[in-house]
Each structure stands twice: as structure tokens, then as C-alpha cells.
Coordinates of C-alpha atoms in Angstrom, one line a residue:
Chain A
V1 CA 0.0 0.0 0.0
L2 CA 1.7 3.2 -1.2
R3 CA -1.3 5.4 -0.3
G4 CA -4.3 4.2 1.7
L5 CA -7.4 6.0 2.9
G6 CA -7.4 9.8 2.6
D7 CA -6.6 10.7 -1.0
D8 CA -8.7 10.7 -4.1
A9 CA -7.7 7.1 -4.8
A10 CA -5.6 4.4 -3.1
V11 CA -2.3 3.6 -4.6
L12 CA -1.2 0.0 -4.4
R13 CA 1.6 -2.2 -5.5
L14 CA -0.1 -5.4 -6.5
R15 CA 1.1 -8.8 -7.5
S16 CA 0.3 -9.9 -11.0
P17 CA -2.1 -11.3 -12.2
T18 CA -4.6 -9.5 -9.9
L19 CA -7.9 -11.0 -8.9
I20 CA -10.8 -8.6 -8.3
T21 CA -14.4 -9.1 -7.3
V22 CA -17.4 -6.9 -6.1
D23 CA -20.3 -8.1 -4.0
V24 CA -22.9 -6.5 -1.8
L25 CA -25.2 -7.3 1.2
V26 CA -28.4 -5.3 1.1
E27 CA -30.8 -5.1 4.0
N28 CA -34.1 -6.9 3.5
V29 CA -32.6 -8.7 0.5
H30 CA -29.6 -10.5 1.9
F31 CA -30.2 -9.9 5.6
R32 CA -32.5 -8.3 8.1
R33 CA -31.1 -5.9 10.7
G34 CA -32.3 -8.0 13.7
W35 CA -30.9 -11.3 12.4
G36 CA -27.4 -10.9 13.8
T37 CA -25.0 -8.4 15.2
A38 CA -23.4 -5.5 13.3
R39 CA -20.1 -7.3 13.8
Q40 CA -21.5 -10.5 12.1
L41 CA -22.7 -8.4 9.2
G42 CA -19.3 -6.9 8.7
Y43 CA -17.7 -10.3 9.0
K44 CA -20.1 -11.8 6.4
A45 CA -19.7 -8.9 4.0
F46 CA -16.0 -9.7 3.9
A47 CA -16.4 -13.5 3.9
V48 CA -18.8 -13.7 0.9
N49 CA -16.3 -11.7 -1.2
A50 CA -13.3 -13.6 0.1
S51 CA -15.2 -16.8 -1.0
D52 CA -15.0 -15.5 -4.6
I53 CA -11.3 -14.9 -4.3
A54 CA -10.8 -18.3 -2.7
A55 CA -12.7 -20.0 -5.5
M56 CA -10.0 -18.6 -7.9
G57 CA -7.3 -20.3 -5.7
G58 CA -6.5 -16.8 -4.5
Q59 CA -5.2 -14.8 -1.5
A60 CA -7.2 -11.7 -0.6
T61 CA -4.9 -8.8 -0.2
H62 CA -6.8 -5.4 -0.3
A63 CA -10.4 -4.4 0.5
L64 CA -12.5 -1.4 -0.2
I65 CA -15.8 -0.9 1.5
D66 CA -18.9 0.9 0.2
L67 CA -21.1 1.4 3.3
R68 CA -24.5 3.0 2.9
A69 CA -26.7 3.7 5.9
P70 CA -29.8 5.7 6.9
A71 CA -28.9 8.9 8.6
A72 CA -30.3 7.6 11.9
T73 CA -28.0 4.6 12.1
P74 CA -26.1 4.6 15.4
V75 CA -22.4 5.3 15.1
R76 CA -21.7 2.4 17.3
F77 CA -23.5 0.0 14.9
L78 CA -21.3 1.3 12.1
G79 CA -18.2 0.9 14.2
D80 CA -19.1 -2.7 15.1
L81 CA -19.7 -3.4 11.5
Y82 CA -16.2 -2.2 10.5
R83 CA -14.7 -4.2 13.4
G84 CA -16.3 -7.4 12.1
F85 CA -15.1 -6.6 8.6
Q86 CA -11.6 -5.9 9.8
Y87 CA -11.5 -9.1 11.9
A88 CA -12.4 -11.2 8.9
A89 CA -10.0 -9.3 6.7
R90 CA -7.1 -9.8 9.1
R91 CA -7.9 -13.6 9.3
E92 CA -7.5 -13.8 5.5
G93 CA -4.5 -11.5 5.4
A94 CA -6.2 -8.5 3.6
V95 CA -6.0 -4.8 4.5
L96 CA -8.7 -2.2 4.1
V97 CA -7.3 0.5 1.8
G98 CA -10.3 2.7 1.0
G99 CA -14.0 3.1 0.7
N100 CA -16.9 5.3 0.7
T101 CA -19.6 6.0 3.2
S102 CA -22.9 7.5 2.1
R103 CA -26.4 8.1 3.2
A104 CA -29.1 5.8 1.8
A105 CA -32.6 4.7 2.7
T106 CA -31.4 1.1 3.2
L107 CA -28.4 -0.2 5.0
S108 CA -26.0 -2.0 2.7
V109 CA -22.4 -3.1 2.6
G110 CA -20.6 -3.3 -0.7
V111 CA -17.1 -4.8 -0.9
T112 CA -14.4 -4.7 -3.6
L113 CA -11.8 -7.2 -2.9
L114 CA -8.4 -7.6 -4.6
G115 CA -6.2 -10.6 -4.5
W116 CA -3.6 -12.7 -6.3
A117 CA -3.1 -16.4 -6.9
P118 CA 0.3 -17.5 -5.6
H119 CA -0.1 -21.0 -7.1
G120 CA -1.9 -20.0 -10.3
Y121 CA -5.6 -19.2 -10.5
L122 CA -8.4 -21.7 -10.8
T123 CA -11.3 -20.9 -13.1
R124 CA -14.7 -22.5 -13.7
D125 CA -13.9 -23.9 -17.2
R126 CA -11.3 -26.5 -16.4
C127 CA -13.5 -29.5 -15.4
R128 CA -12.6 -32.5 -17.5
V129 CA -14.3 -35.8 -18.1
G130 CA -12.8 -38.3 -15.7
H131 CA -12.2 -35.7 -12.9
D132 CA -13.7 -36.4 -9.6
L133 CA -16.0 -33.8 -8.0
Y134 CA -15.4 -32.5 -4.5
V135 CA -16.9 -30.2 -2.0
T136 CA -15.4 -28.8 1.2
G137 CA -17.0 -28.7 4.6
T138 CA -20.7 -29.5 4.9
L139 CA -23.7 -28.2 3.0
G140 CA -27.2 -27.1 3.9
L141 CA -26.7 -25.8 7.4
A142 CA -26.7 -22.1 6.3
A143 CA -30.0 -22.7 4.5
L144 CA -31.4 -24.2 7.7
G145 CA -30.2 -21.1 9.6
L146 CA -31.9 -18.8 7.1
R147 CA -35.1 -20.8 7.6
A148 CA -34.8 -20.5 11.4
L149 CA -34.2 -16.7 11.1
R150 CA -37.2 -16.3 8.8
A151 CA -39.4 -18.3 11.1
R152 CA -38.1 -16.5 14.2
R153 CA -37.3 -19.8 15.7
P154 CA -34.7 -19.7 18.4
R155 CA -33.9 -23.3 17.7
G156 CA -30.8 -24.2 15.7
S157 CA -28.4 -21.6 16.8
A158 CA -25.5 -23.5 15.2
A159 CA -27.4 -23.2 11.9
V160 CA -28.0 -19.5 12.4
R161 CA -24.4 -18.9 13.1
R162 CA -23.4 -20.8 10.0
F163 CA -25.6 -18.5 8.0
L164 CA -24.3 -15.3 9.6
E165 CA -20.6 -16.4 9.7
P166 CA -19.7 -18.2 6.5
P167 CA -16.4 -20.1 6.5
L168 CA -13.2 -18.7 5.1
R169 CA -11.7 -21.3 2.8
G170 CA -8.9 -19.2 1.2
A171 CA -6.0 -21.2 2.7
L172 CA -7.5 -24.5 1.7
A173 CA -8.2 -23.2 -1.8
R174 CA -4.6 -22.2 -2.2
A175 CA -3.4 -25.5 -0.9
L176 CA -5.6 -27.2 -3.4
A177 CA -4.3 -25.0 -6.2
R178 CA -0.8 -25.8 -5.1
T179 CA -1.3 -29.5 -5.7
G180 CA -1.7 -28.8 -9.4
L181 CA -4.4 -31.5 -9.6
C182 CA -7.5 -29.3 -9.5
G183 CA -9.7 -28.6 -12.5
G184 CA -12.6 -26.2 -12.3
M185 CA -13.5 -24.5 -9.1
I186 CA -16.5 -22.4 -7.9
D187 CA -17.8 -21.3 -4.5
V188 CA -21.2 -22.6 -3.4
S189 CA -23.3 -19.5 -2.9
D190 CA -26.5 -20.2 -4.8
G191 CA -26.9 -23.9 -3.8
C192 CA -24.7 -26.8 -4.7
L193 CA -26.7 -28.0 -7.8
Q194 CA -27.0 -24.5 -9.2
D195 CA -23.3 -23.8 -8.8
L196 CA -22.5 -27.2 -10.2
G197 CA -24.6 -26.2 -13.2
H198 CA -22.4 -23.0 -13.7
L199 CA -19.3 -25.1 -13.4
C200 CA -20.4 -27.7 -15.9
A201 CA -21.7 -25.0 -18.3
A202 CA -18.4 -23.1 -18.2
S203 CA -16.4 -26.3 -18.8
G204 CA -18.7 -27.9 -21.3
V205 CA -19.2 -31.1 -19.3
G206 CA -21.8 -33.0 -17.4
A207 CA -21.7 -34.4 -13.9
E208 CA -22.9 -37.3 -11.8
V209 CA -23.6 -36.6 -8.1
E210 CA -24.0 -39.5 -5.7
V211 CA -26.4 -37.9 -3.3
E212 CA -25.5 -40.1 -0.4
R213 CA -22.0 -38.7 -0.5
V214 CA -23.1 -35.0 -0.2
P215 CA -21.7 -34.0 3.1
I216 CA -24.2 -33.0 5.7
G217 CA -23.4 -32.5 9.3
S218 CA -24.9 -33.8 12.5
V219 CA -26.8 -30.5 13.2
Y220 CA -28.3 -30.7 9.8
R221 CA -29.4 -34.3 10.3
R222 CA -30.9 -33.5 13.7
L223 CA -32.8 -30.5 12.4
Y224 CA -33.8 -31.8 8.9
G225 CA -33.2 -35.5 8.8
R226 CA -31.2 -37.4 6.1
S227 CA -32.7 -35.7 3.0
P228 CA -29.9 -33.9 1.1
R229 CA -32.5 -31.6 -0.5
L230 CA -31.3 -28.4 1.3
A231 CA -27.7 -29.4 1.0
L232 CA -28.1 -29.6 -2.7
G233 CA -30.3 -26.6 -3.2
G234 CA -30.2 -24.4 -0.2
G235 CA -27.5 -21.8 -0.9
E236 CA -25.3 -19.6 1.3
D237 CA -22.8 -22.4 2.1
Y238 CA -19.7 -20.6 0.8
E239 CA -17.9 -23.9 0.5
L240 CA -15.7 -24.8 -2.5
L241 CA -17.0 -27.1 -5.3
F242 CA -14.3 -28.3 -7.7
S243 CA -13.2 -31.1 -9.9
A244 CA -9.8 -32.7 -9.7
H245 CA -7.6 -35.4 -11.2
P246 CA -8.2 -38.8 -9.5
A247 CA -4.7 -38.5 -8.1
L248 CA -5.9 -35.9 -5.6
A249 CA -7.5 -38.7 -3.6
S250 CA -4.2 -39.6 -2.0
R251 CA -3.7 -36.1 -0.8
L252 CA -7.0 -35.6 0.9
A253 CA -6.1 -36.9 4.4
A254 CA -3.2 -34.5 4.7
L255 CA -5.2 -31.5 3.4
T256 CA -8.1 -32.3 5.7
R257 CA -5.9 -32.6 8.7
H258 CA -3.9 -29.5 8.0
H259 CA -6.9 -27.3 7.3
R260 CA -9.3 -29.0 9.7
C261 CA -11.9 -29.1 7.0
A262 CA -13.5 -32.1 5.4
I263 CA -13.1 -32.6 1.6
S264 CA -15.8 -35.0 0.2
R265 CA -15.8 -36.6 -3.1
I266 CA -19.5 -36.3 -4.3
G267 CA -19.3 -37.6 -7.8
R268 CA -17.5 -37.3 -11.1
V269 CA -17.4 -35.3 -14.3
V270 CA -19.0 -36.9 -17.4
V271 CA -19.7 -35.8 -20.9
A272 CA -22.0 -32.8 -21.5
E273 CA -24.7 -34.9 -23.1
R274 CA -25.3 -36.7 -19.8
G275 CA -26.3 -33.4 -18.1
I276 CA -26.3 -33.3 -14.4
Q277 CA -27.5 -36.6 -12.8
L278 CA -28.3 -37.4 -9.3
L279 CA -27.5 -41.0 -8.4
S280 CA -28.8 -43.0 -5.4
R281 CA -26.5 -45.3 -3.5
S282 CA -27.4 -48.1 -5.8
G283 CA -26.6 -46.0 -8.8
Q284 CA -30.1 -45.2 -9.9
S285 CA -30.9 -41.8 -11.4
L286 CA -33.1 -39.6 -9.1
P287 CA -35.4 -36.8 -10.3
P288 CA -33.7 -33.4 -10.3
A289 CA -34.0 -31.7 -6.9
Q290 CA -34.6 -28.0 -6.4
R291 CA -31.9 -26.3 -8.5
G292 CA -30.9 -23.7 -5.9
H293 CA -32.1 -20.3 -4.9
D294 CA -31.9 -16.9 -6.5
H295 CA -30.9 -13.8 -4.6
F296 CA -32.9 -11.7 -7.0
R297 CA -36.3 -13.2 -6.1
Chain B
V1 CA -7.8 -8.7 -18.9
L2 CA -7.0 -12.4 -18.5
R3 CA -10.6 -13.2 -17.3
G4 CA -13.5 -10.8 -17.4
L5 CA -17.1 -11.3 -16.5
G6 CA -18.3 -14.8 -15.9
D7 CA -16.0 -16.3 -13.3
D8 CA -15.9 -15.9 -9.5
A9 CA -13.5 -13.0 -9.9
A10 CA -11.9 -11.1 -12.8
V11 CA -8.2 -11.7 -13.4
L12 CA -6.2 -8.7 -14.6
R13 CA -2.7 -7.9 -15.5
L14 CA -2.3 -4.4 -14.1
R15 CA 0.4 -1.8 -14.4
S16 CA 2.1 -0.9 -11.1
P17 CA 1.4 1.1 -9.0
T18 CA -2.3 0.6 -9.3
L19 CA -4.9 3.3 -8.5
I20 CA -8.2 2.2 -7.1
T21 CA -11.3 4.1 -6.0
V22 CA -14.9 3.3 -5.1
D23 CA -17.8 5.7 -5.3
V24 CA -21.6 5.5 -5.6
L25 CA -24.6 7.4 -6.8
V26 CA -27.7 6.7 -4.7
E27 CA -31.2 7.6 -5.8
N28 CA -32.8 10.5 -3.8
V29 CA -29.3 11.2 -2.3
H30 CA -27.2 12.0 -5.3
F31 CA -29.9 12.1 -8.0
R32 CA -33.6 11.7 -8.7
R33 CA -34.9 9.4 -11.3
G34 CA -36.7 12.0 -13.3
W35 CA -33.7 14.4 -13.5
G36 CA -32.0 12.9 -16.4
T37 CA -31.9 9.9 -18.6
A38 CA -30.7 6.4 -17.6
R39 CA -27.8 6.9 -20.0
Q40 CA -26.8 10.1 -18.3
L41 CA -26.9 8.4 -14.9
G42 CA -24.6 5.6 -16.2
Y43 CA -22.3 8.3 -17.7
K44 CA -22.1 10.2 -14.5
A45 CA -21.5 7.1 -12.4
F46 CA -18.4 6.5 -14.4
A47 CA -17.4 10.1 -14.6
V48 CA -17.4 10.9 -10.9
N49 CA -15.1 7.9 -10.3
A50 CA -12.9 8.7 -13.2
S51 CA -12.5 12.2 -11.7
D52 CA -10.9 10.6 -8.6
I53 CA -8.5 8.7 -10.9
A54 CA -7.8 11.8 -12.9
A55 CA -7.0 13.7 -9.6
M56 CA -4.2 11.3 -9.0
G57 CA -2.8 12.0 -12.5
G58 CA -4.1 8.6 -13.6
Q59 CA -5.5 6.7 -16.5
A60 CA -8.6 4.7 -15.8
T61 CA -8.2 1.1 -17.0
H62 CA -10.8 -1.3 -15.5
A63 CA -14.2 -0.8 -14.1
L64 CA -16.5 -2.9 -12.0
I65 CA -20.1 -2.0 -11.5
D66 CA -22.4 -2.7 -8.6
L67 CA -25.9 -2.0 -9.8
R68 CA -28.9 -2.3 -7.5
A69 CA -32.4 -1.7 -8.6
P70 CA -36.0 -2.3 -7.5
A71 CA -37.5 -5.5 -9.1
A72 CA -39.9 -3.3 -11.1
T73 CA -37.1 -1.4 -12.9
P74 CA -37.6 -1.7 -16.7
V75 CA -34.9 -3.8 -18.4
R76 CA -34.5 -1.0 -20.9
F77 CA -33.7 1.5 -18.2
L78 CA -30.9 -0.8 -17.0
G79 CA -29.6 -1.3 -20.5
D80 CA -29.5 2.4 -21.1
L81 CA -27.6 2.9 -17.9
Y82 CA -25.0 0.4 -18.9
R83 CA -24.7 2.0 -22.3
G84 CA -24.1 5.4 -20.8
F85 CA -21.5 3.9 -18.4
Q86 CA -19.8 2.1 -21.3
Y87 CA -19.7 5.2 -23.4
A88 CA -17.9 7.2 -20.7
A89 CA -15.6 4.3 -20.0
R90 CA -14.6 4.0 -23.6
R91 CA -13.9 7.7 -23.8
E92 CA -11.5 7.4 -20.9
G93 CA -10.0 4.1 -22.2
A94 CA -11.3 1.8 -19.5
V95 CA -13.1 -1.6 -19.9
L96 CA -15.8 -3.1 -17.8
V97 CA -14.5 -6.3 -16.3
G98 CA -17.0 -7.3 -13.7
G99 CA -19.8 -6.4 -11.4
N100 CA -22.8 -7.4 -9.6
T101 CA -26.5 -6.8 -10.0
S102 CA -28.9 -7.1 -7.1
R103 CA -32.3 -6.2 -6.0
A104 CA -32.7 -3.3 -3.6
A105 CA -35.4 -0.9 -2.6
T106 CA -33.5 2.1 -4.0
L107 CA -31.8 2.4 -7.4
S108 CA -28.0 2.9 -7.0
V109 CA -24.9 2.6 -9.1
G110 CA -21.6 1.8 -7.3
V111 CA -18.4 1.8 -9.3
T112 CA -15.0 0.4 -8.6
L113 CA -12.4 1.9 -10.9
L114 CA -8.8 0.8 -11.4
G115 CA -6.1 2.8 -13.1
W116 CA -2.4 3.6 -13.2
A117 CA -0.4 6.8 -13.4
P118 CA 1.9 6.8 -16.5
H119 CA 3.7 9.9 -15.4
G120 CA 3.7 9.3 -11.7
Y121 CA 0.8 9.8 -9.3
L122 CA -0.3 13.1 -7.8
T123 CA -1.4 13.2 -4.2
R124 CA -3.0 15.9 -2.1
D125 CA -0.1 16.4 0.2
R126 CA 2.4 18.0 -2.2
C127 CA 1.3 21.7 -2.2
R128 CA 4.3 23.9 -1.2
V129 CA 4.5 27.5 -0.2
G130 CA 5.2 29.5 -3.3
H131 CA 3.2 27.3 -5.6
D132 CA 0.4 28.8 -7.7
L133 CA -3.1 27.4 -7.3
Y134 CA -5.0 26.4 -10.4
V135 CA -8.4 25.1 -11.4
T136 CA -9.5 23.6 -14.7
G137 CA -12.6 24.6 -16.7
T138 CA -15.2 26.7 -15.0
L139 CA -16.9 26.3 -11.6
G140 CA -20.4 26.7 -10.3
L141 CA -22.5 25.7 -13.3
A142 CA -23.3 22.2 -12.0
A143 CA -24.6 23.7 -8.7
L144 CA -26.9 26.0 -10.8
G145 CA -28.0 22.9 -12.7
L146 CA -28.8 21.1 -9.4
R147 CA -30.8 24.2 -8.3
A148 CA -32.8 24.2 -11.5
L149 CA -33.5 20.5 -11.2
R150 CA -34.7 20.9 -7.6
A151 CA -36.9 23.9 -8.5
R152 CA -38.2 22.0 -11.6
R153 CA -37.2 25.0 -13.6
P154 CA -36.9 24.2 -17.3
R155 CA -34.5 27.2 -17.6
G156 CA -30.8 26.7 -17.7
S157 CA -30.5 23.5 -19.6
A158 CA -26.7 24.0 -20.1
A159 CA -26.4 24.1 -16.3
V160 CA -28.5 21.0 -15.9
R161 CA -26.5 19.1 -18.5
R162 CA -23.3 20.2 -16.7
F163 CA -24.7 18.6 -13.5
L164 CA -25.8 15.4 -15.3
E165 CA -22.6 15.0 -17.4
P166 CA -19.5 16.0 -15.5
P167 CA -16.3 16.6 -17.5
L168 CA -13.7 13.9 -18.0
R169 CA -10.4 15.5 -17.2
G170 CA -8.1 12.4 -17.2
A171 CA -6.1 13.3 -20.3
L172 CA -5.5 16.9 -19.0
A173 CA -4.5 15.6 -15.6
R174 CA -2.0 13.2 -17.1
A175 CA -0.6 16.0 -19.2
L176 CA -0.2 18.1 -16.1
A177 CA 1.5 15.2 -14.3
R178 CA 3.8 14.8 -17.2
T179 CA 5.1 18.4 -16.8
G180 CA 6.7 17.4 -13.5
L181 CA 5.7 20.9 -12.2
C182 CA 2.5 20.0 -10.3
G183 CA 2.3 19.8 -6.6
G184 CA -0.9 18.6 -4.8
M185 CA -4.0 17.8 -6.8
I186 CA -7.7 17.0 -5.9
D187 CA -10.9 17.0 -7.8
V188 CA -13.6 19.5 -7.0
S189 CA -16.6 17.5 -6.0
D190 CA -17.7 19.1 -2.7
G191 CA -17.1 22.7 -3.7
C192 CA -13.9 24.5 -4.5
L193 CA -13.3 26.0 -1.0
Q194 CA -14.1 22.8 0.8
D195 CA -11.8 20.7 -1.5
L196 CA -9.1 23.4 -1.2
G197 CA -9.4 22.9 2.6
H198 CA -8.7 19.2 2.1
L199 CA -5.8 19.9 -0.2
C200 CA -4.3 22.5 2.3
A201 CA -4.9 20.2 5.3
A202 CA -3.1 17.3 3.6
S203 CA -0.2 19.5 2.6
G204 CA 0.1 21.4 5.9
V205 CA -0.2 24.8 4.1
G206 CA -2.6 27.7 3.7
A207 CA -3.9 29.4 0.6
E208 CA -4.9 32.8 -0.8
V209 CA -7.7 32.8 -3.4
E210 CA -8.3 35.8 -5.6
V211 CA -12.0 35.5 -6.0
E212 CA -12.1 37.6 -9.2
R213 CA -9.9 34.9 -10.8
V214 CA -12.2 32.0 -10.0
P215 CA -13.4 30.9 -13.5
I216 CA -17.1 31.3 -14.1
G217 CA -18.6 30.9 -17.5
S218 CA -21.1 33.0 -19.4
V219 CA -24.1 30.8 -18.6
Y220 CA -23.3 31.1 -14.9
R221 CA -23.1 34.9 -15.2
R222 CA -26.3 35.0 -17.1
L223 CA -28.1 32.8 -14.6
Y224 CA -26.5 34.0 -11.4
G225 CA -24.6 37.2 -11.9
R226 CA -21.0 37.9 -11.1
S227 CA -20.9 36.6 -7.5
P228 CA -18.5 33.7 -7.2
R229 CA -20.4 32.2 -4.3
L230 CA -21.7 29.1 -6.0
A231 CA -18.4 28.7 -7.9
L232 CA -16.6 28.6 -4.6
G233 CA -19.1 26.5 -2.6
G234 CA -21.4 24.8 -4.9
G235 CA -20.0 21.4 -5.6
E236 CA -20.4 18.7 -8.3
D237 CA -17.9 20.5 -10.6
Y238 CA -15.5 17.6 -11.1
E239 CA -12.8 19.9 -12.2
L240 CA -9.1 19.6 -11.1
L241 CA -7.8 21.9 -8.3
F242 CA -4.0 21.8 -7.9
S243 CA -0.9 23.6 -7.0
A244 CA 2.1 24.0 -9.3
H245 CA 5.6 25.5 -9.5
P246 CA 5.4 29.0 -11.0
A247 CA 7.2 27.6 -14.1
L248 CA 3.9 26.0 -15.1
A249 CA 2.6 29.4 -16.2
S250 CA 4.6 29.2 -19.5
R251 CA 3.0 25.9 -20.4
L252 CA -0.6 26.8 -19.9
A253 CA -1.4 28.1 -23.4
A254 CA -0.2 24.9 -25.0
L255 CA -2.1 22.7 -22.5
T256 CA -5.3 24.7 -22.8
R257 CA -5.1 24.6 -26.6
H258 CA -4.4 20.9 -26.8
H259 CA -7.0 19.8 -24.3
R260 CA -9.6 22.5 -25.1
C261 CA -9.9 23.3 -21.5
A262 CA -9.2 26.5 -19.6
I263 CA -6.7 26.4 -16.8
S264 CA -7.0 29.4 -14.4
R265 CA -4.6 30.5 -11.8
I266 CA -6.8 31.4 -8.8
G267 CA -4.3 32.1 -6.1
R268 CA -1.2 30.8 -4.4
V269 CA -0.1 28.6 -1.6
V270 CA 1.0 30.3 1.7
V271 CA 2.0 29.1 5.1
A272 CA -0.5 27.1 7.2
E273 CA -0.8 29.9 9.8
R274 CA -2.5 32.1 7.2
G275 CA -5.4 29.6 6.7
I276 CA -7.5 30.0 3.6
Q277 CA -8.0 33.6 2.6
L278 CA -10.3 35.0 0.0
L279 CA -8.9 38.2 -1.5
S280 CA -10.8 40.9 -3.5
R281 CA -9.3 42.4 -6.6
S282 CA -7.6 45.1 -4.5
G283 CA -6.1 42.5 -2.3
Q284 CA -8.5 42.9 0.7
S285 CA -9.5 39.9 2.7
L286 CA -13.1 38.9 2.3
P287 CA -15.3 37.0 4.9
P288 CA -15.3 33.2 4.3
A289 CA -18.0 32.2 1.9
Q290 CA -20.0 29.0 2.1
R291 CA -17.5 26.3 2.6
G292 CA -19.0 23.8 0.3
H293 CA -21.8 21.2 0.5
D294 CA -21.9 17.8 2.1
H295 CA -23.4 14.8 0.3
F296 CA -24.4 13.3 3.7
R297 CA -26.8 16.2 4.5

């Protein structure tokens, strides 16, 4: 950072190539004020952008924030929001270099995040037939948290927290990029099946998903049972979905241990003509589940 | 651009050092829907950000757009907005590499703009005692346009257009940087005196402004008379305000001719203890005028 906050523009010395992404959280679209703390909101605003940088195999380096708030917003709320943002940024190794605060009828947090990819960047278009399909962590819990918040149910606080505080998978994504065995990668924000659709479309391939292998955690099972429906279509997971050469299998144990994060093989890449198939344990094709959610609804 | 729209993040090969700025236009704060066309709104969203890059002596290179709109917004309106944005971007030599569209209660356009400074970047903190103070173009007309729009007066369409379509001063700013004679520079967005205050504070200096020298155009004079009050305090001009070594004076004619833009010497930099003084033609000190406007009012 040659010049940070306080001039017309920030001046940065960046590593090349540079990754850049923009995303926003808007009140009453992506969140409601009472759902979590201001700190959690700041945290999530950073985390959802960092997830895009992670999905490129990247390291987040510099952040700019575009904070808009009604004039009546307490200064303390805004301070807490910044603190949550800064906390998440520090955890990922990024610094806040600029931004803009303005009045608006609705509270929102827009984030521009810069990064670079120390081991080469991963795109969506490199899934190849014969690759295995993987997903990190577990799916579906954030969607359950969102349901609980909408229903004002106090139950399921682990699920609510998962919705409010998405995981930061940057270090794991870079470790995966470093193996040189990964194909296409995307982050799961709109629901696993919908994002798998994006991945397959970009790569010109199809996919088989063994639904029994889709990772769901114990809280999900307790709240929702064994159906993978929300894990496949729920959204807001911010896990990594990627294809990889079969040789990755022998590296999984070490990666999982080092990053304390499960990496589950959920299927494989097939030719485009097969589309996206859901297979039961016995290999039978299942009807397509809900294809994911749409923020713009 | 190694990867543009369509992946989790854009991948860019940028020149170093990189300039970056974020700014937003929010409906009912910075504009009203009926004031201009969607095309003009897109144009202005780019131009106000480009003004920050210009004020660093920079060349805008890559843009990301964060467009938020109520669900009922006509697709054609959004298309026109993009077209106006793209038109301004092309004029400045920048390309749109990414962005985000989301639903929101209020229409807004957020822009992240990247650039670089081919002849070195200009900051706010390099005004030195003995420098002359300059401003490009003319001041105050945009403020008159804003007044006309607020009063729903059809009169003064040149003023309204000036408010809706700020100038693009990037090429002139880079030519000024290239002379090696410029000191501190800022763009005039909050009103000349207020931005001069920012410039002086960052540089630790004071300033004398000869109010008779503040450039006002013929339309301003016709609509508002000879008082420089709105030219000093009105805002939304998006001209360049800068200090320079006295040797710049001999270059002004060529710069003005080449860039078809007036460059007016309005005063000089003095020691901090003198503060910011307004001088009449005879050299008498005038009471401080309105110090500029505040977007957050």
C-alpha cells in the first residue's frame, strides 16, 4: 500500500495477475437488521467476497468498502460493522485500503476485494471428463439457519451462526491450487446443484452426483433429517466445489488434517450430453431436486 | 484482462502502481430518477469515479459496476444505464471487467475503478508555499443545474447538463503530471473551497484565493450574476484543483489549446498559519464564503 485512505484514490503495488471481485449485502434482500449483530454483518460482507477470491485459488490482499446507511444509524453500529469486517480481513491477510460512506434509505455493505493467486488461478472452465467432483466442509446448514431466522425460531443456533458467519476457505483453496491437480472451481453460494450447473456449463461437461456422498453435518441431520434436499439446493454455504484429477484422492487426508476441513468426493465429471445426474446409493438416477435459490427473487 | 465477466473474480494484468477508487450514486441522495436519462446516470456514475483517478494524475483502465435496482425497474432503463456507463468508460480508455446486479429498494450505481499513473501519481499532500493554485474549466455551473432541477425550472439546460454530465479531465490531468511541475491535486466534488481545505490540510499549508480569478462561464453569469459564491461553494464540478511550480505558467497556453480546457490561476499557496483567505481584486481579505456542500446532509 503506497497510499491508503485519505486521498482521491488508493495507490497499491499489486502482484500480478490480480484478482478482483465486487459483491454486496443489502438489508431486506440478503439480511435483516435483527438477524445478527453488526459485527457479524461486517464479517459476512468480507467473507462472501473472500469466498469468490478463494474460488479462484486466491489470496485476498486489499479491500475497499462501500457502506451506505440511513442517517439515523447509530455510530456504534457502524463501528461494530467495521470491526467485524476488519476481523475477517485480518484472518485472511487482507487490509482495508479505501472506501466510501454515504447516506441511503437502506443499509448495505458493498465490498471490492483484490487478491492474487500464488499457485496459479483456478477458473470454472477446467473441469474435464474423468475428474472427480469434490466439495469442502458440509452443505445445507446455512439454509437451515436462514429458515430459522425467517421463522423467528430460536432453535438451531449453530445453523443460524453458520448463515451469519460463512467459512473462510482461502488457505484451503490455495493448498488445493498448489497440488496442481485441481480442474474447475467455484464457490457454493447459490446452492450446490445450481453452482455445479455453472461449473459444468463453463467447462462444457456434465456431472454425476452421488447424493449419499453429499456432506451433511450432525446438526443438519438433527434439524432436517437425512434428506440432502437443502444441502443440494439451499445456498449460502460458501464452500468450495471443484473437480480434480483422481490423483488428488491420495492427498485428501493430509489436506483435511492441516486445514481442519472435510473434503468430500461427491461424484464425477462426465460428458456434457449426460447433463447433471443425481444418483442413489445403488446407482439409480433420481429426479432433479430443487436447483438452488436466486438472490434476486 | 485475462478473465473478465463470468467467473468468481476477474483476473487482470495491471500496471504498477495501481490506483483504485470506489464511489456510488444513490437515488434520492445524489440524483432523482426524473432528473436525467438512464444513459446520463450511467455516464455520471463512471465520470465521478474517473474524476478521482484523474485527480491522481491517472489513467482509468478497468471498471466494476455494482448495480442495485428495485425489481420493477424496466430492463430497458438498466440497458441504457449500462450504455451510458460504457460510453464514458470508452472515452477514458477503460473496460468493464465485472460487477454485480442485485435487487434493492432504491436504485443505485456503485463503481470500482482501477487505473495507473503513466507519469507518476499526484497526491493531495504536495502543495508547497510559493506554488500557484490552479483550477481547470469553470466552476459553479453544476450547482446551478442542481438548483434548477430541484426547483423543476426548465430554464438553464446547459447548467442541468453540466450537473448530469461531468467533464472527463483524465487526459489533461496526465498532461499536467507529465510536466513534472504539479504539486498537490484534488478533484472539485464538494465545492472549491471545501476541497481546497482538504488539499491544504493534507499538505500542511494555507492558501490565498483571488475571488475575481475564479473561473465562471457566461451561462453562470447570465443565470446567477458575477458573484463567485456558488463557484466557490457549490460542488459537483468535477474539475481539477491543484498547485504547481510557477514555471507551469509558461506551459498553460499549449495545454489549454491541446485539451480545449481553460486552466485558471486562482491564487497561491501560503504558510499554514494564514489559513485559507479570500482576496478581493484590490487584495483585501473577504469573509469566508459558504465552505461547500456535504453529500451526507
